[in-house]
Short mmCIF file of C-alpha atoms and ligand atoms in Angstrom, two decimals:
data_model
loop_
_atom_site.label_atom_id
_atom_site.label_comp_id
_atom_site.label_asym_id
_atom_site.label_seq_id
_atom_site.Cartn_x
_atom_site.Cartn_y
_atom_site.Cartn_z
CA UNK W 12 39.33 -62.19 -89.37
CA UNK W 13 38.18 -61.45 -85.66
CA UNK W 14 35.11 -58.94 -85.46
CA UNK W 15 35.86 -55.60 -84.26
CA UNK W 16 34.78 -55.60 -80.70
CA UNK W 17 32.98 -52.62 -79.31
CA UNK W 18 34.68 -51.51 -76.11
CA UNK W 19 33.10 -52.08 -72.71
CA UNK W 20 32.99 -49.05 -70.31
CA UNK W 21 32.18 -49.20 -67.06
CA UNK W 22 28.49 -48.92 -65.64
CA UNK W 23 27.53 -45.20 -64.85
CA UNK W 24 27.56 -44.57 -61.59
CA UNK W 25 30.12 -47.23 -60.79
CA UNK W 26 33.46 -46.20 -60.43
CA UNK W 27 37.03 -48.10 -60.77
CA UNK W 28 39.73 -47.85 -58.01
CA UNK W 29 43.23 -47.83 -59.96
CA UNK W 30 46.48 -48.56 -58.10
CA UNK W 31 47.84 -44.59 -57.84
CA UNK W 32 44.54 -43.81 -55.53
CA UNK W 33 44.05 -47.69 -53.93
CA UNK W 34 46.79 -46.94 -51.47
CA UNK W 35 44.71 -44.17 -50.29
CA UNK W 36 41.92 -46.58 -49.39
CA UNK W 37 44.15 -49.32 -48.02
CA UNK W 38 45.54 -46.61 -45.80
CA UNK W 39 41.86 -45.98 -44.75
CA UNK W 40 40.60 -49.38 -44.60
CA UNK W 41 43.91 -50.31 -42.22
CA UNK W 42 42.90 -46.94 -39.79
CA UNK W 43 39.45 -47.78 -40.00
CA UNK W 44 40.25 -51.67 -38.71
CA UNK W 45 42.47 -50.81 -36.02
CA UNK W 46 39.88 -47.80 -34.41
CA UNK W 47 37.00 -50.44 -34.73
CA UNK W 48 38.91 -53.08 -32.54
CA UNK W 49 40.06 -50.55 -30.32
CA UNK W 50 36.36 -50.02 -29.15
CA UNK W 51 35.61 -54.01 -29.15
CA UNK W 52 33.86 -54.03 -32.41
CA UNK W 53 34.60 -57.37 -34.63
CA UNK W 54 34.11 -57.46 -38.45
CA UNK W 55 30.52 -59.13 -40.09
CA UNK W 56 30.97 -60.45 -43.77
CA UNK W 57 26.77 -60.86 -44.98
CA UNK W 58 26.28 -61.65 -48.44
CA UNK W 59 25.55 -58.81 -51.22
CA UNK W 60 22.65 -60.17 -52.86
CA UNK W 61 19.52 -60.64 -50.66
CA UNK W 62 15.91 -60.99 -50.78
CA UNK W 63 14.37 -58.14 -51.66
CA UNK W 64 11.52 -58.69 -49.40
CA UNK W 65 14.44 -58.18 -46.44
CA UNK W 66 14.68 -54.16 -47.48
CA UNK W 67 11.34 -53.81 -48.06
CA UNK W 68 10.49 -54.69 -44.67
CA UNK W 69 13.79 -53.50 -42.88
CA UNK W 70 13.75 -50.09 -44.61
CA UNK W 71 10.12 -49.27 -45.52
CA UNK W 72 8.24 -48.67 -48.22
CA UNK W 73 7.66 -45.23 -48.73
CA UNK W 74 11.76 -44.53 -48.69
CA UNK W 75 14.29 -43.43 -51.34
CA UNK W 76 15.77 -46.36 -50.97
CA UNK W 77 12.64 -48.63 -51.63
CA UNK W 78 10.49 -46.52 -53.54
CA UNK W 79 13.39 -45.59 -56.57
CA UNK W 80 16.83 -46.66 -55.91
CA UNK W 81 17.26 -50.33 -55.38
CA UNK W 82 18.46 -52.39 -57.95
CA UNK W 83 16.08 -55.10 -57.69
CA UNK W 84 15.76 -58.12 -60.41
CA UNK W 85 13.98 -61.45 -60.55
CA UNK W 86 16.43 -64.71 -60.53
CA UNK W 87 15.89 -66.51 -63.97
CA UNK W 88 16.79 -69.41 -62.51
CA UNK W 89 14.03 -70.11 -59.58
CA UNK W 90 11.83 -66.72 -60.11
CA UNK W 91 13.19 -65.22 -56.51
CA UNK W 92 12.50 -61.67 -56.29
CA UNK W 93 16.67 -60.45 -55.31
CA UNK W 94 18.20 -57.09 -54.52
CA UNK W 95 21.86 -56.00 -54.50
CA UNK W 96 22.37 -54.23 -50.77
CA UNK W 97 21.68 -50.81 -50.68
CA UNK W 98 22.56 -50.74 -47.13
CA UNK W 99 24.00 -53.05 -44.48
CA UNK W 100 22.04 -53.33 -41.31
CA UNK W 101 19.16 -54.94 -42.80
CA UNK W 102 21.44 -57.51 -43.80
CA UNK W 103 23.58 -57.86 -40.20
CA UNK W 104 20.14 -57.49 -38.30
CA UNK W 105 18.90 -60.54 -40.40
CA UNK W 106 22.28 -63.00 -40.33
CA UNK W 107 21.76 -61.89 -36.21
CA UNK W 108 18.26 -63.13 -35.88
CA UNK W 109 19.60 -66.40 -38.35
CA UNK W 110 22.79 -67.27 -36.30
CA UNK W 111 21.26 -66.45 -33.18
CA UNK W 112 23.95 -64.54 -32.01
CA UNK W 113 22.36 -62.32 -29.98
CA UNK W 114 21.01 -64.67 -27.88
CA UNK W 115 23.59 -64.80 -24.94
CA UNK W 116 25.13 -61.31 -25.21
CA UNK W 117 25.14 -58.26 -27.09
CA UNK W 118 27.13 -57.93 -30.16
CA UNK W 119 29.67 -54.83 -31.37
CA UNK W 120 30.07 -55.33 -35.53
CA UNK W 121 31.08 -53.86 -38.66
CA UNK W 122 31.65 -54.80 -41.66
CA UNK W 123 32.91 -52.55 -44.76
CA UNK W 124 31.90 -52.95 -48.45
CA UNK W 125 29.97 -51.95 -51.46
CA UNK W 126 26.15 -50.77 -51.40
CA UNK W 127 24.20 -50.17 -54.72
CA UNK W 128 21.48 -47.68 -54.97
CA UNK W 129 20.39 -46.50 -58.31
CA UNK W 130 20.52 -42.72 -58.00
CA UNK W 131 21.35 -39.51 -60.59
CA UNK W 132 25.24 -39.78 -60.18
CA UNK W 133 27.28 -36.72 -59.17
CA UNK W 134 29.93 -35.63 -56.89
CA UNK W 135 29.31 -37.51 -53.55
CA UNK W 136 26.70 -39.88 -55.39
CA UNK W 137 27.59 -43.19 -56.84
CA UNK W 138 25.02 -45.95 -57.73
CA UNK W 139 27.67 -48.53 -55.90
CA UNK W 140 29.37 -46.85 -53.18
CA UNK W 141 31.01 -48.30 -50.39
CA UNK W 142 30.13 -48.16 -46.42
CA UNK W 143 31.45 -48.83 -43.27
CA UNK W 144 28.69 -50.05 -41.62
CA UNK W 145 29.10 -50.03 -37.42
CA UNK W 146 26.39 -51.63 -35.26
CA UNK W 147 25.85 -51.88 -31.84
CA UNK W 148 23.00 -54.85 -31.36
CA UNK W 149 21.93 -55.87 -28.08
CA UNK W 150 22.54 -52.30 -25.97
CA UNK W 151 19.63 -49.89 -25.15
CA UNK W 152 21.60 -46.93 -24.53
CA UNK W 153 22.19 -44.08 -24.06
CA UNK W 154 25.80 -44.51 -23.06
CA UNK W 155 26.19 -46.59 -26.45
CA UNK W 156 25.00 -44.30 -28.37
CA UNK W 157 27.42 -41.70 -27.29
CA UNK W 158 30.22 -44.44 -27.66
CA UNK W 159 29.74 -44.54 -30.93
CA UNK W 160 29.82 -40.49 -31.53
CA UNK W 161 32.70 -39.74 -29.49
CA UNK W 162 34.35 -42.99 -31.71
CA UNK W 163 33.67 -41.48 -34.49
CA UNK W 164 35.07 -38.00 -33.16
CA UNK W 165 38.54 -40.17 -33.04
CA UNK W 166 38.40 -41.00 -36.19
CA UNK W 167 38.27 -37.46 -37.36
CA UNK W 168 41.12 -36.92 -35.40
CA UNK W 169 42.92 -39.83 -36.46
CA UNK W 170 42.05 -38.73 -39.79
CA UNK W 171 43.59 -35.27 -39.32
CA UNK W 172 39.61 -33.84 -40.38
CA UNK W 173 38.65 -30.49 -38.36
CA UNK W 174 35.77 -28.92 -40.75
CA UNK W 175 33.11 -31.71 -39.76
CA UNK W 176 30.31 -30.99 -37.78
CA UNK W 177 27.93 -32.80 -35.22
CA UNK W 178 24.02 -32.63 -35.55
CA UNK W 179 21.54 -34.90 -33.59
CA UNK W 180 17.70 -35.31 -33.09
CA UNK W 181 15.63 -37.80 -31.45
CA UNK W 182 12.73 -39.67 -33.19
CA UNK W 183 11.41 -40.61 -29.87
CA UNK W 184 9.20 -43.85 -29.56
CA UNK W 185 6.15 -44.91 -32.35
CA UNK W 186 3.59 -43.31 -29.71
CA UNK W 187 5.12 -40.13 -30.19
CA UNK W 188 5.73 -40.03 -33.55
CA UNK W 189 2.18 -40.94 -34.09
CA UNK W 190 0.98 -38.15 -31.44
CA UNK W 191 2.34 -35.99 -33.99
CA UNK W 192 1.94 -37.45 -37.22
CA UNK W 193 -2.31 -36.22 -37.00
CA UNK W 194 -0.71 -32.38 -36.41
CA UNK W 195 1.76 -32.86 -38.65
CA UNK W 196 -0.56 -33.95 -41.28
CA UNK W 197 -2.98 -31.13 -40.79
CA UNK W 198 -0.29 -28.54 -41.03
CA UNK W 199 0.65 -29.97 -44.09
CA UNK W 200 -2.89 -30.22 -45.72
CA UNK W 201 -3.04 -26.20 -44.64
CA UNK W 202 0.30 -25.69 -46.59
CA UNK W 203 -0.45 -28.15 -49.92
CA UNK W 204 0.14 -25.35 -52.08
CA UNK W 205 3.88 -24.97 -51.68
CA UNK W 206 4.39 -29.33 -51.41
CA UNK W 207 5.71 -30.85 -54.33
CA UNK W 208 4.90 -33.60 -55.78
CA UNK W 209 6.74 -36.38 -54.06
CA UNK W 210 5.78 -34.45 -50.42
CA UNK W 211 2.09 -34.89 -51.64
CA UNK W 212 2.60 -37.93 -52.72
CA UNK W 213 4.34 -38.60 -48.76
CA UNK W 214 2.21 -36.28 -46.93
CA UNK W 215 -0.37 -39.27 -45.75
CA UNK W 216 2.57 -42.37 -45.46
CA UNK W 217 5.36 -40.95 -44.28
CA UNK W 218 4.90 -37.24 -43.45
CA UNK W 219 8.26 -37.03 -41.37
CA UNK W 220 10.10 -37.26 -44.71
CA UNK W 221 8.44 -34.64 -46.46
CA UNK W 222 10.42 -32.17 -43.47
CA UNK W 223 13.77 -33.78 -45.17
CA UNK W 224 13.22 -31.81 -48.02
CA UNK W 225 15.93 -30.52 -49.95
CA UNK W 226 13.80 -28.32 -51.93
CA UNK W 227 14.59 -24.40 -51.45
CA UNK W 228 10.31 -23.64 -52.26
CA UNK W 229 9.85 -25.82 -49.27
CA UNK W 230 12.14 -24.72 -46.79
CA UNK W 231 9.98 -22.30 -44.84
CA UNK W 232 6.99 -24.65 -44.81
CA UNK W 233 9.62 -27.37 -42.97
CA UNK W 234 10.80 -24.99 -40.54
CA UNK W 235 7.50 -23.75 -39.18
CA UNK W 236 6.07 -27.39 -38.84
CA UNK W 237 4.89 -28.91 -35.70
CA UNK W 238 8.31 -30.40 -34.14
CA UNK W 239 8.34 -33.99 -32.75
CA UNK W 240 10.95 -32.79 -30.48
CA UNK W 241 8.46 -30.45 -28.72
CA UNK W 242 6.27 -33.51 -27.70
CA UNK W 243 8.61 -35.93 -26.59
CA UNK W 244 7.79 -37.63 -22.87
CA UNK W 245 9.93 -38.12 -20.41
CA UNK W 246 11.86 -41.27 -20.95
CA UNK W 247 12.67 -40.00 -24.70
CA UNK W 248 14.18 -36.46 -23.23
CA UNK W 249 15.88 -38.38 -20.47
CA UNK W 250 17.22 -40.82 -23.25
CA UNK W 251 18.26 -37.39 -25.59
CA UNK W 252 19.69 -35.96 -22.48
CA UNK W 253 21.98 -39.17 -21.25
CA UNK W 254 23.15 -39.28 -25.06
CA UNK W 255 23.98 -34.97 -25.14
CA UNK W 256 25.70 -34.97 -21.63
CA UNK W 257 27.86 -37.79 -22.26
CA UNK W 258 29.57 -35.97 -25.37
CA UNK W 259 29.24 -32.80 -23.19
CA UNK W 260 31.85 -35.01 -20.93
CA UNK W 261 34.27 -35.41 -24.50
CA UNK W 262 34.00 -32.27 -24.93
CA UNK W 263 32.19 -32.86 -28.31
CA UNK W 264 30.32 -30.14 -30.02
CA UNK W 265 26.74 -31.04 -31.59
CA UNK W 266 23.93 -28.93 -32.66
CA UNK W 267 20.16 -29.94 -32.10
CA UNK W 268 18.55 -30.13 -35.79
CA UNK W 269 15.06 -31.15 -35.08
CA UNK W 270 14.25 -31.74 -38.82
CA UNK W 271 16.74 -34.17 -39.33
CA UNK W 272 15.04 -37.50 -39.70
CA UNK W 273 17.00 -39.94 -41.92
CA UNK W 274 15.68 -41.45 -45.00
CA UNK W 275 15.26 -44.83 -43.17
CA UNK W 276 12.28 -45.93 -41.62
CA UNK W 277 13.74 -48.15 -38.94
CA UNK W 278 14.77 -45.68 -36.65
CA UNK W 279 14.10 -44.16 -33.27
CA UNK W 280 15.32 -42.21 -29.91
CA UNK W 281 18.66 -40.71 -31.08
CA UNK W 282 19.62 -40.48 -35.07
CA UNK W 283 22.65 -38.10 -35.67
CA UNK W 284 24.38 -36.91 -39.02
CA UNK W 285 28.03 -35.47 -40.03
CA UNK W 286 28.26 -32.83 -41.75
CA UNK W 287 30.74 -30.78 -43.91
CA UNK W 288 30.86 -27.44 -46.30
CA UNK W 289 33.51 -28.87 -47.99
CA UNK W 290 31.99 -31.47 -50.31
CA UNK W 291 29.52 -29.64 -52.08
CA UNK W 292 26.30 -30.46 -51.94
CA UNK W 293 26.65 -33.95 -50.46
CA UNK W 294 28.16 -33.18 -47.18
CA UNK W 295 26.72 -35.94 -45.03
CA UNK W 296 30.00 -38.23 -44.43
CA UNK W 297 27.99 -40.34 -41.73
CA UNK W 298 24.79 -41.00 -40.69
CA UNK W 299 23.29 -43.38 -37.79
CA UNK W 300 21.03 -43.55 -34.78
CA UNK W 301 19.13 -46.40 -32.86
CA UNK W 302 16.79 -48.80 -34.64
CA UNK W 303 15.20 -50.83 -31.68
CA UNK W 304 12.42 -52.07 -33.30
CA UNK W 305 14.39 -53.44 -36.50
CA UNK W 306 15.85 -56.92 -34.92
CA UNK W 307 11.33 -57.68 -33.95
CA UNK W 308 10.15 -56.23 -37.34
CA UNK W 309 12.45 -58.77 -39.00
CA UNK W 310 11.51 -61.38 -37.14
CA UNK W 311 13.96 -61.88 -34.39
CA UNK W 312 13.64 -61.59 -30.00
CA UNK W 313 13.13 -57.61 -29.50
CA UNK W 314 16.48 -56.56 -28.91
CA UNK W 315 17.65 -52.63 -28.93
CA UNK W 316 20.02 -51.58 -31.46
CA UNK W 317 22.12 -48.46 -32.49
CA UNK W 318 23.77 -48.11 -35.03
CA UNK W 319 26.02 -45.54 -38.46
CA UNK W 320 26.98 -45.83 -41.43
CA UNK W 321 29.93 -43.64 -42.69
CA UNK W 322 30.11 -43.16 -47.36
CA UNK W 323 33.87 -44.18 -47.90
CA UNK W 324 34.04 -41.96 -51.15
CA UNK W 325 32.99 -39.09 -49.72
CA UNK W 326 35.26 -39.73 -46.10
CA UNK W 327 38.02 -40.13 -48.58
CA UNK W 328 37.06 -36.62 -50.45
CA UNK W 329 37.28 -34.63 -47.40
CA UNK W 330 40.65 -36.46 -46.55
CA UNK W 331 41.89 -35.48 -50.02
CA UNK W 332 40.90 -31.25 -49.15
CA UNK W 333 42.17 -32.23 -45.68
CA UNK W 334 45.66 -33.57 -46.28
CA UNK W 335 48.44 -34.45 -48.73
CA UNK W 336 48.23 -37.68 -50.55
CA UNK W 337 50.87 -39.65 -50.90
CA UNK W 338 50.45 -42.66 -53.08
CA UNK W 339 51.89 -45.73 -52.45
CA UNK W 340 55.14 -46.64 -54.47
CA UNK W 341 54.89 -49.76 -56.38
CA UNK W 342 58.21 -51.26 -54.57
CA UNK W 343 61.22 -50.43 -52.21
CA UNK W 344 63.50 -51.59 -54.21
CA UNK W 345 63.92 -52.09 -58.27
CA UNK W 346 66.52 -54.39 -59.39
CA UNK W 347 67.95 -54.10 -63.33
CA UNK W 348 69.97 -56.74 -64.90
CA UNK W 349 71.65 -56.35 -67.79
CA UNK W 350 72.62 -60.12 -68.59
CA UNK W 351 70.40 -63.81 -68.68
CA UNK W 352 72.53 -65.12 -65.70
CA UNK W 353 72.13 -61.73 -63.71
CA UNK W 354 68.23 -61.88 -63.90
CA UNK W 355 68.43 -64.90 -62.42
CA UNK W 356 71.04 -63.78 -60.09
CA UNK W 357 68.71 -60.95 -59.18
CA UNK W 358 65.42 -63.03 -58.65
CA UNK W 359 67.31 -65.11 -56.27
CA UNK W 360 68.22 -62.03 -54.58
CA UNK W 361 64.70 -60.35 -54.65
CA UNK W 362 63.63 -63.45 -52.76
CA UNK W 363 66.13 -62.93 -49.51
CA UNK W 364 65.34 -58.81 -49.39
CA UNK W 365 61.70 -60.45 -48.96
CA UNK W 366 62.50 -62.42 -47.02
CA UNK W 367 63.78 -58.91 -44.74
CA UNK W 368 60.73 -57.47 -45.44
CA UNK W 369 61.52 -55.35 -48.11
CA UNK W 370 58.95 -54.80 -51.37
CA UNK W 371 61.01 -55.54 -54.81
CA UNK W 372 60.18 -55.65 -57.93
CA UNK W 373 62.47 -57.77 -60.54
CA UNK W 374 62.25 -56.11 -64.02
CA UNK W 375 60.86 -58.37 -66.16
CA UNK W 376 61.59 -59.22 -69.73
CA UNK W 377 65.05 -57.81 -71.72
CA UNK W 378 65.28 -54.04 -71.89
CA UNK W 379 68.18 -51.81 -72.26
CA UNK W 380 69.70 -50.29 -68.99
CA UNK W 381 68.25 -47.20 -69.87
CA UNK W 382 64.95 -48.24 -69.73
CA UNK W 383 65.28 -50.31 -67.08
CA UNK W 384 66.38 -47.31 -65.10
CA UNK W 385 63.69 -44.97 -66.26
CA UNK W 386 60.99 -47.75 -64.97
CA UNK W 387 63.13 -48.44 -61.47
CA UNK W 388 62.33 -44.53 -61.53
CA UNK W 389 58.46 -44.14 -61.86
CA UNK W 390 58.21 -47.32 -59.53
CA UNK W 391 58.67 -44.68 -56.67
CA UNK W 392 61.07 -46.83 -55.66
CA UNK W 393 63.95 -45.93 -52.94
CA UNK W 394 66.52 -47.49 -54.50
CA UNK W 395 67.82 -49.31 -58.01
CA UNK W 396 69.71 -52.56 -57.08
CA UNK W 397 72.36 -52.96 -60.44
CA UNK W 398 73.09 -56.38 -61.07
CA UNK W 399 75.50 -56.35 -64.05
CA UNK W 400 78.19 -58.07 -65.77
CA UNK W 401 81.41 -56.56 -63.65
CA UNK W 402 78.99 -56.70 -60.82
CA UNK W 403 78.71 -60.27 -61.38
CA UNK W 404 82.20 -61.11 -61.87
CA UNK W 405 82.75 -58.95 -58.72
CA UNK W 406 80.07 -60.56 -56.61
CA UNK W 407 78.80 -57.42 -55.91
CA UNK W 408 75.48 -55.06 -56.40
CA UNK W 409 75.49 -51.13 -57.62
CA UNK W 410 73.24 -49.63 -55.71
CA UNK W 411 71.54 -46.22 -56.66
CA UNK W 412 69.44 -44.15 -54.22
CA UNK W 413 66.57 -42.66 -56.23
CA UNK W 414 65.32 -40.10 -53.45
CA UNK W 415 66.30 -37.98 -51.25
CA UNK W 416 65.80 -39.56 -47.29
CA UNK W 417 62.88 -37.57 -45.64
CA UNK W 418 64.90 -37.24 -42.58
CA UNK W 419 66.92 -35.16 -44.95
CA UNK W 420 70.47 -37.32 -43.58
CA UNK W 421 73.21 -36.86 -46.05
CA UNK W 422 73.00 -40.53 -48.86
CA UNK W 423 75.64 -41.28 -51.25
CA UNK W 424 74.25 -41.16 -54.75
CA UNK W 425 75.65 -44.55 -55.60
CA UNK W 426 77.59 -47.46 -53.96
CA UNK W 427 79.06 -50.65 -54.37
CA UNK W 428 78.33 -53.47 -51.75
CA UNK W 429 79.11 -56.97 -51.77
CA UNK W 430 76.27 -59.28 -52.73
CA UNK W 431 76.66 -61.19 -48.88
CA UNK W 432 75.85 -57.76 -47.25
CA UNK W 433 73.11 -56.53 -49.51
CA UNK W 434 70.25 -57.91 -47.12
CA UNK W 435 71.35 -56.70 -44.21
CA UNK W 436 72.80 -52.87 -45.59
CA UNK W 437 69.54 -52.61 -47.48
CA UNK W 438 67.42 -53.44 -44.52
CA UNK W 439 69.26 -50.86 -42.59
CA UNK W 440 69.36 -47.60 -44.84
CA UNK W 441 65.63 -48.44 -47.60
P1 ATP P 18 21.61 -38.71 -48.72
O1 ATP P 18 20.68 -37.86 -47.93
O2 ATP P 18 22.91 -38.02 -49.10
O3 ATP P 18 20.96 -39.40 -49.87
P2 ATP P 18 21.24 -41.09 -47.17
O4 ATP P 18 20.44 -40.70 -46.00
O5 ATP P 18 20.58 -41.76 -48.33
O6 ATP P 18 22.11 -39.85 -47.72
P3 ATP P 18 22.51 -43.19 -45.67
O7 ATP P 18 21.57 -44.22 -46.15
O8 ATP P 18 22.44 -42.69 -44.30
O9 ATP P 18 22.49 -41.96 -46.71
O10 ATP P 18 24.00 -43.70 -45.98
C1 ATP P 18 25.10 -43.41 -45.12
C2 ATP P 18 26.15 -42.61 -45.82
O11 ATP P 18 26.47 -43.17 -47.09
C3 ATP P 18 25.74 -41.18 -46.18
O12 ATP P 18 25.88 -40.35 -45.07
C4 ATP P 18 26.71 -40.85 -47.27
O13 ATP P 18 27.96 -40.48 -46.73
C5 ATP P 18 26.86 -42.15 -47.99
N1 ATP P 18 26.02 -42.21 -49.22
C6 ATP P 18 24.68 -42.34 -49.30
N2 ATP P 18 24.28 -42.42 -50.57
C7 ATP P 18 25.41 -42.35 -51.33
C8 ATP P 18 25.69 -42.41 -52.74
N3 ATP P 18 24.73 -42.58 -53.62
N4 ATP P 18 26.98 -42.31 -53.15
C9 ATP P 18 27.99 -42.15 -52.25
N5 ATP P 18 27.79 -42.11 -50.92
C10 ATP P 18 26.53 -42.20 -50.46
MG1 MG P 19 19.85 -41.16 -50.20
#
């Protein structure tokens, strides 16, 4: 007797992708390609398992990311300390420095997977979620880094999204920030009261963060802080201000949100976010901004980078609110056979309409006409190919629309045509 088997569920936090919805990220993924290329930009495949010593370093400490969310485990087999990605430019910034590919010219890459960070899943948060992850490495700016926001700004067009919004900052250079780290510090030791714990906790390592707050009892504090904006020299405002006028020229709206900081350490001059009302809480569809110490703190030449990341699930969301979804039919064209000899007949046939181009599905096994039919009809497919016994003995194929044309052009229901111009009538009018 076999044991009963208790069934395995997936992981929480980790969702499945099932064929109705898949087309709907194919559709993305083959958008997403084509705009990349269009800008230069050439696809990066890095491994998802790395050394956990890489994110440590790459994205700091005293992050989300680091501090709670990484799933991190030793390797029973040699004791190496491992972590599954949480992000990718730690990861392209370290097969950079190892393939010395930025050594004779700066690089435009991407590269599109899953990231894993263990967080309290909800709508717009998944403990793996998937990227696409765009870096610029090699180019100081600040004409890049306005490339890569009016690029994005096509892909919201592409995508047919209006309700998304533009906000950017600058970090400014480590001097600055630590100009106004002492201020900020002191203005948050006058305000410890209303911190909670994890600001406390952050007030002394990374006091930038604690102005990321989400918490409501905190937002006045934030707002009334000393700004890093306010002190930025020269070359950071003239950086700021070559970014700004350049998506002045595109005509792109942004708005100046001098809290917004980014919950990675790595970054400097310009960081940016999009944002939308229409996801709920988590409305942050991209985030990304220049990094130009990362490629040195990780071991590699200084180089400037710049860099986003845009969250696939929740892109895909705000395409769902934005625009009908179609899903992708399993085939063009069904074919039903209601003898031995005419499945055969009708494999061989499958084989020369894909050979035209055209997706078929053979049904498989022995079933009834009728239920052959009523499958050739939840395919989604255009059009039942009947392969029969007088259809055999005619050399000939019934063939049965199963939709109405878009274009709305007058079909026949049903038709006969002879096998030797089933190719080429079917290639015409599917
Ligand atoms: P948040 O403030 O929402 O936690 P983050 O700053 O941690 O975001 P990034 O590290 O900038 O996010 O990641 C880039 C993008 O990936 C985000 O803008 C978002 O669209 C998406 N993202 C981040 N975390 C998740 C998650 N847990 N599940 C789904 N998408 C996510
Ligand atoms: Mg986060």
């Amino acid at each position: 007797m076999t044991q009963s088997f208790q069934k395995v569920r997936a992981l929480t936090g980790m969702k499945d992708v099932l064929p109705d919805t898949s087309g709907q990220w194919e559709a993305l993924e083959a958008v997403v390609r084509e705009w990349l290329s269009s800008y230069g930009y050439r696809n990066m495949r890095t491994p998802v398992l790395e050394h956990t010593r890489l994110f440590t370093r790459g994205i700091g400490e005293v992050t989300d990311i680091v501090e709670k969310e990484m799933y991190t485990f030793t390797d029973a087999l040699n004791d190496e300390q491992l972590t599954m990605r949480p992000e990718f430019t730690a990861g392209m910034v370290r097969a950079a420095i190892e393939h010395n590919i930025l050594y004779d010219r700066p690089q435009r890459v991407y590269a599109m997977g899953p990231v894993f960070r263990h967080e309290k899943p909800q709508r717009g948060r998944y403990r793996q979620f998937h990227q696409i992850d765009v870096e610029a490495l090699g180019f100081a700016g600040p004409d890049v880094d306005a490339e890569l926001i009016v690029m994005l700004s096509r892909l919201w067009k592409t995508l047919g999204l209006t309700d998304i919004r533009l906000e950017m900052n600058s970090l400014g250079q480590a001097d600055e920030r630590a100009a106004h780290r002492d201020a900020l510090i002191a203005y948050l030791e006058q305000h410890k009261d209303v911190l909670d714990v994890e600001a406390q906790r952050r007030m002394y390592t990374n006091p930038l963060r604690v102005l990321d707050t989400k918490n409501p009892a905190m937002q006045e504090m934030a707002n009334n802080a000393p700004r890093l904006f306010d002190i930025l020299g020269s070359d950071s405002l003239a950086h700021f201000e070559g970014v700004c006028e350049r998506l002045r020229d595109a005509g792109i709206d942004y708005t100046l949100n001098t809290r917004l900081v980014r919950g990675l350490d790595y970054y400097n001059l310009t960081v940016f976010e999009w944002v939308t009302d229409r996801l709920g809480a988590q409305g942050t569809v991209c985030g990304g901004g220049r990094y130009d110490g990362l490629i040195a703190l990780l071991g590699g030449k200084a180089a400037p980078a710049v860099g986003f990341a845009i969250g696939v699930e929740r892109l895909l969301d705000l395409c769902a609110q934005s625009a009908e979804q179609v899903t992708l039919p399993e085939c063009q064209v069904y074919m039903i056979h209601q003898s031995p000899d005419a499945q055969r007949l009708a494999a061989k046939v499958a084989e020369s309409l894909r050979d035209a181009g055209l997706r078929v599905i053979v049904h498989a096994g022995p079933a009834g006409f009728k239920a052959q039919f009523k499958r050739a009809d939840a395919s989604g497919a255009t059009v039942a190919v009947i392969l029969g016994a007088d259809e055999l003995a005619a050399k000939t194929a019934s063939v049965k629309w199963l939709r109405v044309k878009e274009d709305g052009q007058d079909q026949p229901q049903q038709e006969t045509i002879a096998l030797d111009r089933l190719v080429t009538e079917l290639k015409l009018k599917v």
